[in-house]
Amino acid sequence: EFLVDKVINMMLDKLAKKDSEPQLDQWQHEVVKILSFSAKILKTNKLRSYQLLRICNDIVSSKLIQLPNIKEIIKLGLASDKQTVLSKKFVDHVLGILSKLKKSEQNLSLQRSFIMRCLDTIPLDSVVRQHIYNNIFSQNDSFPLMGSIITKIFWKEEETINDPFLRILIDLRDVLQASPRLKVVGTMNNLSNGYKQTVGRILSNNQSLLRLDNTIDNSNLYLKSVIAHIIAMHASIPPDSTPLATYFHKIEACQNMFILTTVSDIESLILSAVITGDQPGYIGEQVNNAVDHSVRSMPPSSYRILHLIVHALIGSSAHSQATLNFLRRHNQTANDTEQYCLAHIITDWTVLRQILDCSDENLALLFHSLLTTMTQTPLPPSNFRTPAEREDWETQFTRNYVSPLIRSVTETVTNFRTALDAAAEGQGNNANIIESEIDQTRAIDDEYRLSKLPRLW
């Protein structure tokens, strides 16, 4: 161990000397041999010099950092307190250099590699680790590959607390008692209770609309990818930004609103009568398999698409008794919120396949394309205090989103496939991460389903 430390320090000094101009390729060749040999000796991985050499080797091999900056990095690393593996000043200096690089895939990969090295090296109880957490979780914009960094943080925190990610959503105070380092996550954790509870239920596989098991078939997998996209999209925006988001976040506030795709009044539901009046609130209904079924002036295709979205959002908020009260305001059709909504979702999906004459895969891609368009060009918010406001919104939904996409389902699907392929190839910061994750639902065989269910949810 002593000899290894001496050899490593010699290599670091060789690169850090003020007037030296070493051949970096030759230096790196020698370093690789030293690291390979050192890895076979117990305890050497705890040496500060060993960890510093690994970081410097990553930086040199990337060929992205100028030699003067590399020398400064080594000097700071060697000057750190011997009781501290990596100092706060060292970490800030390296991150400062990396942050000035152009935001390319290669540069971001080096930044990720450095952070991962730090998380592997710095002890849990170190103030430097707390500082790194602050740096990571306070960034305004995430960057590609950050997911693995977040995963490593929570895996490491499991040494002191079980299931830290789920518990930080449910009981922050309990988590912070066991792991004060995660306070920075709690500071940012200003999510609504509905959002946190829904995420917790999805991650613990207790959300029936999205529940996965080894027997799930491709048809249901495509449908669940659409439901997941619907939930993720509306859970991530303010509740008042769209009436659909209100169904997810504040269902109790919708009792006196005129609900999208709901029949106009209870009499027209029972008697199939000409509409003479409109009632606010949700009116429960049995599933209807008729291909031509619709309400008001909506075409059947538009009605089925919006009806599915509405029930996916209502069903995902099923943690609240208020949801069942909402569904049962005018009649007792709904007994179990999730099962009631799921029955309507499956029926809408099945009928849409008939109307549009397409496969489950193409229908899923059509939905993802539509939801992407809704995100990019949202309709104006409305509380639907009058029947006219509701019907106007339904008309705009049909005109702006549905009609252009179903004019040629094949063209819509082809265009979205092209976007998925472009995202998968990784076009720097312009790559759409959500599209590449949606793409994981394509070409799924039995082996894939059993071992690598899509990460979208």
Short mmCIF file of C-alpha atoms in Angstrom, two decimals:
data_model
loop_
_atom_site.label_atom_id
_atom_site.label_comp_id
_atom_site.label_asym_id
_atom_site.label_seq_id
_atom_site.Cartn_x
_atom_site.Cartn_y
_atom_site.Cartn_z
CA GLU A 1 0.00 0.00 0.00
CA PHE A 2 2.84 2.39 0.89
CA LEU A 3 4.70 1.63 -2.35
CA VAL A 4 1.55 2.02 -4.44
CA ASP A 5 0.92 5.43 -2.87
CA LYS A 6 4.49 6.50 -3.67
CA VAL A 7 4.27 5.37 -7.29
CA ILE A 8 0.93 7.08 -7.81
CA ASN A 9 2.17 10.35 -6.30
CA MET A 10 5.21 10.14 -8.55
CA MET A 11 2.95 9.89 -11.61
CA LEU A 12 0.82 12.80 -10.42
CA ASP A 13 3.91 14.94 -9.75
CA LYS A 14 5.24 14.07 -13.18
CA LEU A 15 2.18 15.62 -14.77
CA ALA A 16 1.80 18.52 -12.33
CA LYS A 17 5.35 19.96 -12.44
CA LYS A 18 5.34 23.58 -13.48
CA ASP A 19 7.65 23.40 -16.48
CA SER A 20 7.02 19.80 -17.50
CA GLU A 21 5.42 18.94 -20.84
CA PRO A 22 4.88 15.18 -20.58
CA GLN A 23 3.62 13.09 -23.45
CA LEU A 24 0.04 12.58 -22.33
CA ASP A 25 -0.44 9.38 -24.31
CA GLN A 26 2.65 7.83 -22.74
CA TRP A 27 1.65 9.08 -19.29
CA GLN A 28 -1.81 7.62 -19.65
CA HIS A 29 -0.38 4.29 -20.86
CA GLU A 30 1.69 4.03 -17.68
CA VAL A 31 -1.22 5.13 -15.48
CA VAL A 32 -3.50 2.43 -16.87
CA LYS A 33 -0.92 -0.18 -15.87
CA ILE A 34 -0.64 1.29 -12.36
CA LEU A 35 -4.41 1.43 -11.87
CA SER A 36 -4.79 -2.13 -13.11
CA PHE A 37 -2.11 -3.37 -10.73
CA SER A 38 -3.40 -1.30 -7.80
CA ALA A 39 -6.91 -2.67 -8.20
CA LYS A 40 -5.58 -6.12 -7.33
CA ILE A 41 -4.22 -4.95 -3.97
CA LEU A 42 -6.61 -4.69 -1.04
CA LYS A 43 -7.20 -1.27 0.52
CA THR A 44 -5.49 0.70 -2.26
CA ASN A 45 -8.87 1.86 -3.54
CA LYS A 46 -9.22 3.88 -0.31
CA LEU A 47 -6.04 5.85 -0.96
CA ARG A 48 -6.64 9.51 -1.74
CA SER A 49 -3.89 9.40 -4.36
CA TYR A 50 -5.50 6.40 -6.07
CA GLN A 51 -8.87 8.15 -6.36
CA LEU A 52 -7.22 11.33 -7.62
CA LEU A 53 -5.29 9.37 -10.25
CA ARG A 54 -8.49 7.74 -11.51
CA ILE A 55 -10.14 11.15 -11.90
CA CYS A 56 -7.10 12.60 -13.67
CA ASN A 57 -6.95 9.59 -15.97
CA ASP A 58 -10.59 10.16 -16.95
CA ILE A 59 -9.87 13.81 -17.69
CA VAL A 60 -6.70 13.13 -19.69
CA SER A 61 -8.31 10.34 -21.71
CA SER A 62 -11.22 12.61 -22.67
CA LYS A 63 -8.81 15.03 -24.41
CA LEU A 64 -11.21 17.86 -23.55
CA ILE A 65 -9.22 19.73 -20.87
CA GLN A 66 -6.08 21.75 -21.54
CA LEU A 67 -2.84 20.69 -19.80
CA PRO A 68 -2.58 23.84 -17.61
CA ASN A 69 -6.03 23.11 -16.20
CA ILE A 70 -5.09 19.48 -15.59
CA LYS A 71 -2.00 20.61 -13.67
CA GLU A 72 -4.12 22.91 -11.51
CA ILE A 73 -6.58 20.09 -10.79
CA ILE A 74 -3.78 17.80 -9.64
CA LYS A 75 -2.24 20.49 -7.43
CA LEU A 76 -5.57 21.12 -5.71
CA GLY A 77 -6.08 17.40 -5.23
CA LEU A 78 -2.65 16.88 -3.69
CA ALA A 79 -3.05 19.96 -1.47
CA SER A 80 -6.26 18.65 0.11
CA ASP A 81 -6.35 17.76 3.78
CA LYS A 82 -4.96 14.24 4.12
CA GLN A 83 -8.06 13.27 6.10
CA THR A 84 -10.27 14.39 3.21
CA VAL A 85 -10.37 12.26 0.10
CA LEU A 86 -11.62 15.10 -2.11
CA SER A 87 -12.05 18.66 -0.86
CA LYS A 88 -14.94 21.03 -1.55
CA LYS A 89 -12.53 23.41 -3.28
CA PHE A 90 -11.29 20.61 -5.53
CA VAL A 91 -14.81 19.51 -6.48
CA ASP A 92 -15.93 23.09 -7.23
CA HIS A 93 -12.82 23.76 -9.31
CA VAL A 94 -13.28 20.69 -11.50
CA LEU A 95 -17.02 21.27 -11.94
CA GLY A 96 -16.29 24.90 -12.82
CA ILE A 97 -13.95 23.82 -15.61
CA LEU A 98 -16.39 21.21 -16.89
CA SER A 99 -19.32 23.64 -16.84
CA LYS A 100 -17.51 25.91 -19.30
CA LEU A 101 -17.28 23.18 -21.92
CA LYS A 102 -19.75 23.14 -24.80
CA LYS A 103 -22.85 21.08 -23.96
CA SER A 104 -22.07 18.06 -26.11
CA GLU A 105 -22.66 14.39 -25.36
CA GLN A 106 -18.93 13.77 -24.83
CA ASN A 107 -18.52 16.74 -22.49
CA LEU A 108 -21.59 15.86 -20.44
CA SER A 109 -20.34 12.28 -20.19
CA LEU A 110 -17.10 13.56 -18.61
CA GLN A 111 -19.09 15.67 -16.13
CA ARG A 112 -21.20 12.64 -15.24
CA SER A 113 -18.07 10.48 -14.86
CA PHE A 114 -16.51 12.96 -12.44
CA ILE A 115 -19.63 13.19 -10.28
CA MET A 116 -19.93 9.40 -10.20
CA ARG A 117 -16.27 9.12 -9.11
CA CYS A 118 -16.95 11.60 -6.32
CA LEU A 119 -20.02 9.68 -5.14
CA ASP A 120 -18.02 6.43 -5.17
CA THR A 121 -15.20 8.01 -3.19
CA ILE A 122 -16.58 10.50 -0.68
CA PRO A 123 -18.03 9.00 2.55
CA LEU A 124 -21.71 9.45 3.40
CA ASP A 125 -20.98 11.58 6.46
CA SER A 126 -18.67 14.00 4.62
CA VAL A 127 -19.66 17.67 4.29
CA VAL A 128 -18.24 17.50 0.77
CA ARG A 129 -20.86 14.89 -0.16
CA GLN A 130 -23.57 17.21 1.17
CA HIS A 131 -22.08 19.96 -0.99
CA ILE A 132 -22.27 17.73 -4.07
CA TYR A 133 -25.93 16.96 -3.32
CA ASN A 134 -26.63 20.70 -3.13
CA ASN A 135 -24.89 21.21 -6.46
CA ILE A 136 -26.79 18.41 -8.20
CA PHE A 137 -30.30 19.10 -6.90
CA SER A 138 -30.12 22.88 -7.22
CA GLN A 139 -29.45 22.87 -10.97
CA ASN A 140 -32.11 24.66 -12.98
CA ASP A 141 -31.80 22.22 -15.86
CA SER A 142 -31.03 18.53 -15.71
CA PHE A 143 -28.69 17.06 -18.28
CA PRO A 144 -28.71 13.72 -20.12
CA LEU A 145 -27.39 10.80 -18.05
CA MET A 146 -28.25 12.56 -14.77
CA GLY A 147 -30.63 9.70 -13.99
CA SER A 148 -27.78 7.34 -13.13
CA ILE A 149 -26.33 9.94 -10.75
CA ILE A 150 -29.64 10.32 -8.90
CA THR A 151 -29.99 6.54 -8.76
CA LYS A 152 -26.51 6.15 -7.24
CA ILE A 153 -27.29 8.76 -4.59
CA PHE A 154 -30.42 6.96 -3.42
CA TRP A 155 -28.80 3.53 -3.60
CA LYS A 156 -26.00 4.77 -1.36
CA GLU A 157 -28.47 6.37 1.03
CA GLU A 158 -30.11 2.97 1.48
CA GLU A 159 -27.20 2.18 3.81
CA THR A 160 -28.95 4.38 6.38
CA ILE A 161 -32.62 4.24 5.34
CA ASN A 162 -34.83 1.80 3.43
CA ASP A 163 -36.48 2.98 0.20
CA PRO A 164 -35.33 6.61 0.57
CA PHE A 165 -36.85 7.79 -2.71
CA LEU A 166 -40.38 6.62 -1.93
CA ARG A 167 -40.19 7.70 1.68
CA ILE A 168 -39.00 11.19 0.84
CA LEU A 169 -42.25 11.61 -1.09
CA ILE A 170 -44.37 10.23 1.74
CA ASP A 171 -42.68 11.17 5.03
CA LEU A 172 -39.93 13.76 4.58
CA ARG A 173 -39.41 14.39 8.31
CA ASP A 174 -38.70 10.72 8.99
CA VAL A 175 -36.23 10.56 6.10
CA LEU A 176 -34.32 13.66 7.22
CA GLN A 177 -33.88 12.24 10.72
CA ALA A 178 -32.09 9.24 9.24
CA SER A 179 -30.32 11.12 6.45
CA PRO A 180 -29.92 14.91 6.91
CA ARG A 181 -27.97 14.98 3.64
CA LEU A 182 -31.23 14.68 1.72
CA LYS A 183 -32.53 17.97 3.12
CA VAL A 184 -31.73 19.65 -0.18
CA VAL A 185 -34.15 17.25 -1.90
CA GLY A 186 -36.79 18.08 0.68
CA THR A 187 -36.25 21.79 0.08
CA MET A 188 -37.15 21.26 -3.56
CA ASN A 189 -39.93 18.82 -2.74
CA ASN A 190 -42.80 21.31 -3.13
CA LEU A 191 -44.90 18.89 -5.15
CA SER A 192 -48.61 18.54 -4.51
CA ASN A 193 -49.78 15.68 -2.30
CA GLY A 194 -51.66 14.18 -5.23
CA TYR A 195 -48.52 14.18 -7.34
CA LYS A 196 -46.40 12.58 -4.61
CA GLN A 197 -48.98 9.94 -3.77
CA THR A 198 -49.47 9.04 -7.42
CA VAL A 199 -45.72 8.74 -8.02
CA GLY A 200 -45.39 6.61 -4.90
CA ARG A 201 -48.16 4.28 -6.01
CA ILE A 202 -46.73 3.96 -9.52
CA LEU A 203 -43.20 3.20 -8.29
CA SER A 204 -44.48 0.64 -5.80
CA ASN A 205 -46.63 -0.90 -8.59
CA ASN A 206 -49.86 -0.20 -6.68
CA GLN A 207 -51.48 1.98 -9.35
CA SER A 208 -53.92 -0.37 -11.09
CA LEU A 209 -54.03 1.73 -14.27
CA LEU A 210 -50.29 1.15 -14.69
CA ARG A 211 -49.67 -2.07 -12.76
CA LEU A 212 -47.10 -4.33 -14.44
CA ASP A 213 -46.36 -8.02 -14.10
CA ASN A 214 -44.65 -10.73 -16.10
CA THR A 215 -47.88 -11.77 -17.83
CA ILE A 216 -48.67 -8.42 -19.43
CA ASP A 217 -49.10 -8.60 -23.20
CA ASN A 218 -48.01 -6.07 -25.81
CA SER A 219 -51.49 -4.62 -26.28
CA ASN A 220 -51.78 -3.68 -22.61
CA LEU A 221 -48.19 -2.49 -22.56
CA TYR A 222 -48.85 -0.01 -25.36
CA LEU A 223 -52.00 1.18 -23.60
CA LYS A 224 -50.18 1.64 -20.29
CA SER A 225 -47.44 3.65 -22.02
CA VAL A 226 -50.15 6.05 -23.19
CA ILE A 227 -51.74 6.26 -19.74
CA ALA A 228 -48.30 6.94 -18.24
CA HIS A 229 -47.68 9.75 -20.74
CA ILE A 230 -51.09 11.27 -19.94
CA ILE A 231 -50.42 11.19 -16.20
CA ALA A 232 -46.83 12.46 -16.48
CA MET A 233 -47.84 15.32 -18.75
CA HIS A 234 -50.68 16.64 -16.58
CA ALA A 235 -49.02 15.94 -13.23
CA SER A 236 -46.11 18.14 -14.28
CA ILE A 237 -48.13 21.28 -15.01
CA PRO A 238 -50.07 23.62 -12.67
CA PRO A 239 -53.63 22.48 -11.89
CA ASP A 240 -55.22 25.63 -13.32
CA SER A 241 -53.32 25.56 -16.61
CA THR A 242 -55.87 23.26 -18.25
CA PRO A 243 -59.14 21.64 -17.13
CA LEU A 244 -57.56 18.23 -17.69
CA ALA A 245 -54.81 19.03 -15.17
CA THR A 246 -57.50 20.08 -12.69
CA TYR A 247 -59.00 16.58 -12.90
CA PHE A 248 -55.66 15.19 -11.72
CA HIS A 249 -54.67 17.76 -9.09
CA LYS A 250 -57.94 19.11 -7.66
CA ILE A 251 -60.80 16.75 -8.46
CA GLU A 252 -62.86 18.11 -5.56
CA ALA A 253 -62.91 21.53 -7.26
CA CYS A 254 -64.61 20.07 -10.32
CA GLN A 255 -67.98 19.21 -8.78
CA ASN A 256 -69.66 22.30 -10.21
CA MET A 257 -67.82 22.33 -13.52
CA PHE A 258 -69.23 21.00 -16.79
CA ILE A 259 -67.06 17.92 -17.36
CA LEU A 260 -65.48 17.12 -20.73
CA THR A 261 -67.03 14.19 -22.68
CA THR A 262 -69.70 13.68 -20.01
CA VAL A 263 -73.30 13.49 -21.23
CA SER A 264 -75.14 16.78 -20.90
CA ASP A 265 -77.76 15.62 -18.42
CA ILE A 266 -79.01 12.52 -16.65
CA GLU A 267 -82.24 12.36 -18.67
CA SER A 268 -80.45 12.23 -22.01
CA LEU A 269 -78.32 9.41 -20.60
CA ILE A 270 -81.36 7.36 -19.59
CA LEU A 271 -83.76 8.18 -22.42
CA SER A 272 -81.37 9.02 -25.25
CA ALA A 273 -83.50 12.13 -25.53
CA VAL A 274 -82.86 15.37 -27.31
CA ILE A 275 -80.84 17.52 -24.95
CA THR A 276 -82.99 20.17 -23.29
CA GLY A 277 -80.77 21.08 -20.36
CA ASP A 278 -77.24 20.67 -19.03
CA GLN A 279 -76.07 19.58 -15.59
CA PRO A 280 -72.68 20.40 -14.02
CA GLY A 281 -70.58 17.68 -12.46
CA TYR A 282 -69.74 14.19 -13.62
CA ILE A 283 -72.59 11.92 -14.75
CA GLY A 284 -71.76 8.23 -14.41
CA GLU A 285 -72.30 5.99 -17.42
CA GLN A 286 -72.01 2.34 -18.39
CA VAL A 287 -69.35 1.43 -20.97
CA ASN A 288 -70.62 1.80 -24.53
CA ASN A 289 -69.05 -0.24 -27.34
CA ALA A 290 -70.94 1.46 -30.17
CA VAL A 291 -68.54 2.77 -32.80
CA ASP A 292 -70.72 5.81 -33.51
CA HIS A 293 -71.27 6.77 -29.86
CA SER A 294 -70.41 10.37 -28.95
CA VAL A 295 -71.73 13.45 -27.14
CA ARG A 296 -72.69 16.87 -28.41
CA SER A 297 -70.92 17.80 -31.68
CA MET A 298 -67.75 15.74 -31.18
CA PRO A 299 -66.91 13.14 -33.86
CA PRO A 300 -66.66 9.61 -32.38
CA SER A 301 -62.87 9.48 -32.85
CA SER A 302 -62.32 12.77 -31.03
CA TYR A 303 -64.80 11.80 -28.31
CA ARG A 304 -63.06 8.47 -27.65
CA ILE A 305 -59.59 10.04 -27.49
CA LEU A 306 -60.63 12.79 -25.07
CA HIS A 307 -62.85 10.40 -23.08
CA LEU A 308 -59.85 8.09 -22.55
CA ILE A 309 -57.64 10.99 -21.42
CA VAL A 310 -60.30 12.24 -18.99
CA HIS A 311 -60.73 8.84 -17.35
CA ALA A 312 -56.98 8.19 -17.19
CA LEU A 313 -56.60 11.41 -15.17
CA ILE A 314 -59.62 10.78 -12.95
CA GLY A 315 -58.51 7.19 -12.35
CA SER A 316 -54.98 8.23 -11.45
CA SER A 317 -56.33 10.47 -8.67
CA ALA A 318 -58.13 7.52 -7.08
CA HIS A 319 -56.20 7.88 -3.82
CA SER A 320 -58.84 10.35 -2.67
CA GLN A 321 -62.38 9.64 -1.48
CA ALA A 322 -63.22 12.90 -3.20
CA THR A 323 -62.71 11.15 -6.53
CA LEU A 324 -65.41 8.57 -5.84
CA ASN A 325 -67.73 11.31 -4.57
CA PHE A 326 -67.07 13.19 -7.80
CA LEU A 327 -68.00 10.16 -9.93
CA ARG A 328 -71.16 9.43 -7.90
CA ARG A 329 -72.62 12.92 -7.74
CA HIS A 330 -75.60 12.19 -10.01
CA ASN A 331 -75.85 8.39 -9.87
CA GLN A 332 -74.27 5.29 -8.33
CA THR A 333 -72.77 3.80 -11.50
CA ALA A 334 -69.21 3.89 -10.15
CA ASN A 335 -68.36 1.68 -7.16
CA ASP A 336 -64.59 1.33 -7.53
CA THR A 337 -62.90 4.38 -9.03
CA GLU A 338 -59.94 2.69 -10.65
CA GLN A 339 -61.89 -0.25 -12.06
CA TYR A 340 -64.63 2.05 -13.33
CA CYS A 341 -62.13 4.30 -15.12
CA LEU A 342 -60.09 1.37 -16.42
CA ALA A 343 -63.20 -0.21 -17.98
CA HIS A 344 -63.91 3.02 -19.88
CA ILE A 345 -60.26 3.37 -20.92
CA ILE A 346 -60.10 -0.16 -22.33
CA THR A 347 -63.41 0.30 -24.16
CA ASP A 348 -62.28 3.60 -25.69
CA TRP A 349 -58.99 2.01 -26.78
CA THR A 350 -60.75 -0.96 -28.38
CA VAL A 351 -63.29 1.20 -30.22
CA LEU A 352 -60.58 3.58 -31.44
CA ARG A 353 -58.73 0.67 -33.02
CA GLN A 354 -61.91 -0.07 -34.99
CA ILE A 355 -62.62 3.54 -35.94
CA LEU A 356 -59.07 4.26 -37.08
CA ASP A 357 -58.40 0.73 -38.36
CA CYS A 358 -54.94 0.57 -36.78
CA SER A 359 -52.82 -1.65 -34.54
CA ASP A 360 -52.17 -1.16 -30.83
CA GLU A 361 -48.67 0.05 -31.64
CA ASN A 362 -49.82 2.66 -34.14
CA LEU A 363 -52.63 3.81 -31.88
CA ALA A 364 -50.12 4.29 -29.06
CA LEU A 365 -47.83 6.33 -31.33
CA LEU A 366 -50.81 8.40 -32.45
CA PHE A 367 -51.63 9.19 -28.81
CA HIS A 368 -48.02 10.07 -28.01
CA SER A 369 -47.92 12.39 -31.01
CA LEU A 370 -51.18 14.04 -29.92
CA LEU A 371 -50.00 14.48 -26.33
CA THR A 372 -46.75 16.01 -27.57
CA THR A 373 -48.74 18.50 -29.65
CA MET A 374 -50.93 19.30 -26.64
CA THR A 375 -47.80 20.05 -24.62
CA GLN A 376 -46.35 22.32 -27.29
CA THR A 377 -49.57 24.22 -28.11
CA PRO A 378 -51.96 24.04 -25.13
CA LEU A 379 -55.52 25.31 -25.27
CA PRO A 380 -56.40 28.27 -23.02
CA PRO A 381 -57.43 27.43 -19.43
CA SER A 382 -61.10 27.36 -18.51
CA ASN A 383 -63.26 26.43 -15.52
CA PHE A 384 -66.23 25.41 -17.71
CA ARG A 385 -68.85 27.30 -15.73
CA THR A 386 -71.24 27.15 -18.69
CA PRO A 387 -72.12 24.36 -21.16
CA ALA A 388 -71.04 26.62 -24.02
CA GLU A 389 -67.50 26.90 -22.64
CA ARG A 390 -67.23 23.12 -22.44
CA GLU A 391 -68.51 22.56 -25.97
CA ASP A 392 -66.22 25.24 -27.35
CA TRP A 393 -63.20 23.57 -25.71
CA GLU A 394 -64.22 20.16 -27.09
CA THR A 395 -64.54 21.72 -30.55
CA GLN A 396 -61.07 23.28 -30.30
CA PHE A 397 -59.64 19.96 -29.10
CA THR A 398 -61.04 18.25 -32.18
CA ARG A 399 -59.95 20.98 -34.59
CA ASN A 400 -56.43 21.60 -33.18
CA TYR A 401 -55.33 18.12 -32.15
CA VAL A 402 -57.43 15.25 -33.45
CA SER A 403 -58.48 16.18 -36.98
CA PRO A 404 -54.95 16.95 -38.28
CA LEU A 405 -53.56 13.70 -36.85
CA ILE A 406 -56.27 11.26 -37.91
CA ARG A 407 -56.51 12.68 -41.43
CA SER A 408 -53.78 10.16 -42.21
CA VAL A 409 -52.93 7.88 -39.31
CA THR A 410 -50.15 6.28 -41.34
CA GLU A 411 -48.49 9.65 -41.99
CA THR A 412 -48.82 10.70 -38.34
CA VAL A 413 -47.29 7.45 -37.11
CA THR A 414 -44.49 7.61 -39.68
CA ASN A 415 -43.61 11.18 -38.71
CA PHE A 416 -43.56 10.31 -35.03
CA ARG A 417 -41.42 7.22 -35.69
CA THR A 418 -38.95 9.49 -37.44
CA ALA A 419 -38.88 11.74 -34.37
CA LEU A 420 -38.30 8.70 -32.16
CA ASP A 421 -35.45 7.47 -34.32
CA ALA A 422 -33.84 10.91 -34.26
CA ALA A 423 -34.16 11.03 -30.48
CA ALA A 424 -32.68 7.55 -30.14
CA GLU A 425 -29.64 8.56 -32.17
CA GLY A 426 -29.05 11.35 -29.67
CA GLN A 427 -28.89 14.80 -31.19
CA GLY A 428 -27.08 16.59 -28.37
CA ASN A 429 -29.30 18.77 -26.19
CA ASN A 430 -31.99 18.77 -28.86
CA ALA A 431 -32.78 15.10 -28.28
CA ASN A 432 -36.20 14.57 -26.73
CA ILE A 433 -35.66 12.24 -23.77
CA ILE A 434 -39.34 11.40 -23.30
CA GLU A 435 -39.62 10.38 -26.96
CA SER A 436 -36.67 8.02 -26.67
CA GLU A 437 -38.26 6.42 -23.61
CA ILE A 438 -41.60 6.06 -25.39
CA ASP A 439 -39.68 4.32 -28.15
CA GLN A 440 -38.86 1.50 -25.74
CA THR A 441 -42.41 0.23 -26.24
CA ARG A 442 -41.67 -0.62 -29.87
CA ALA A 443 -40.51 -4.03 -31.07
CA ILE A 444 -41.03 -5.64 -27.68
CA ASP A 445 -40.75 -9.41 -27.60
CA ASP A 446 -41.47 -11.77 -24.70
CA GLU A 447 -37.87 -11.76 -23.49
CA TYR A 448 -37.79 -7.97 -23.44
CA ARG A 449 -41.07 -7.76 -21.53
CA LEU A 450 -39.81 -10.12 -18.86
CA SER A 451 -36.43 -8.47 -18.34
CA LYS A 452 -36.69 -4.83 -19.39
CA LEU A 453 -40.17 -3.39 -19.04
CA PRO A 454 -40.17 0.20 -20.36
CA ARG A 455 -38.82 2.88 -18.01
CA LEU A 456 -41.45 5.47 -18.91
CA TRP A 457 -43.24 4.94 -15.62
#
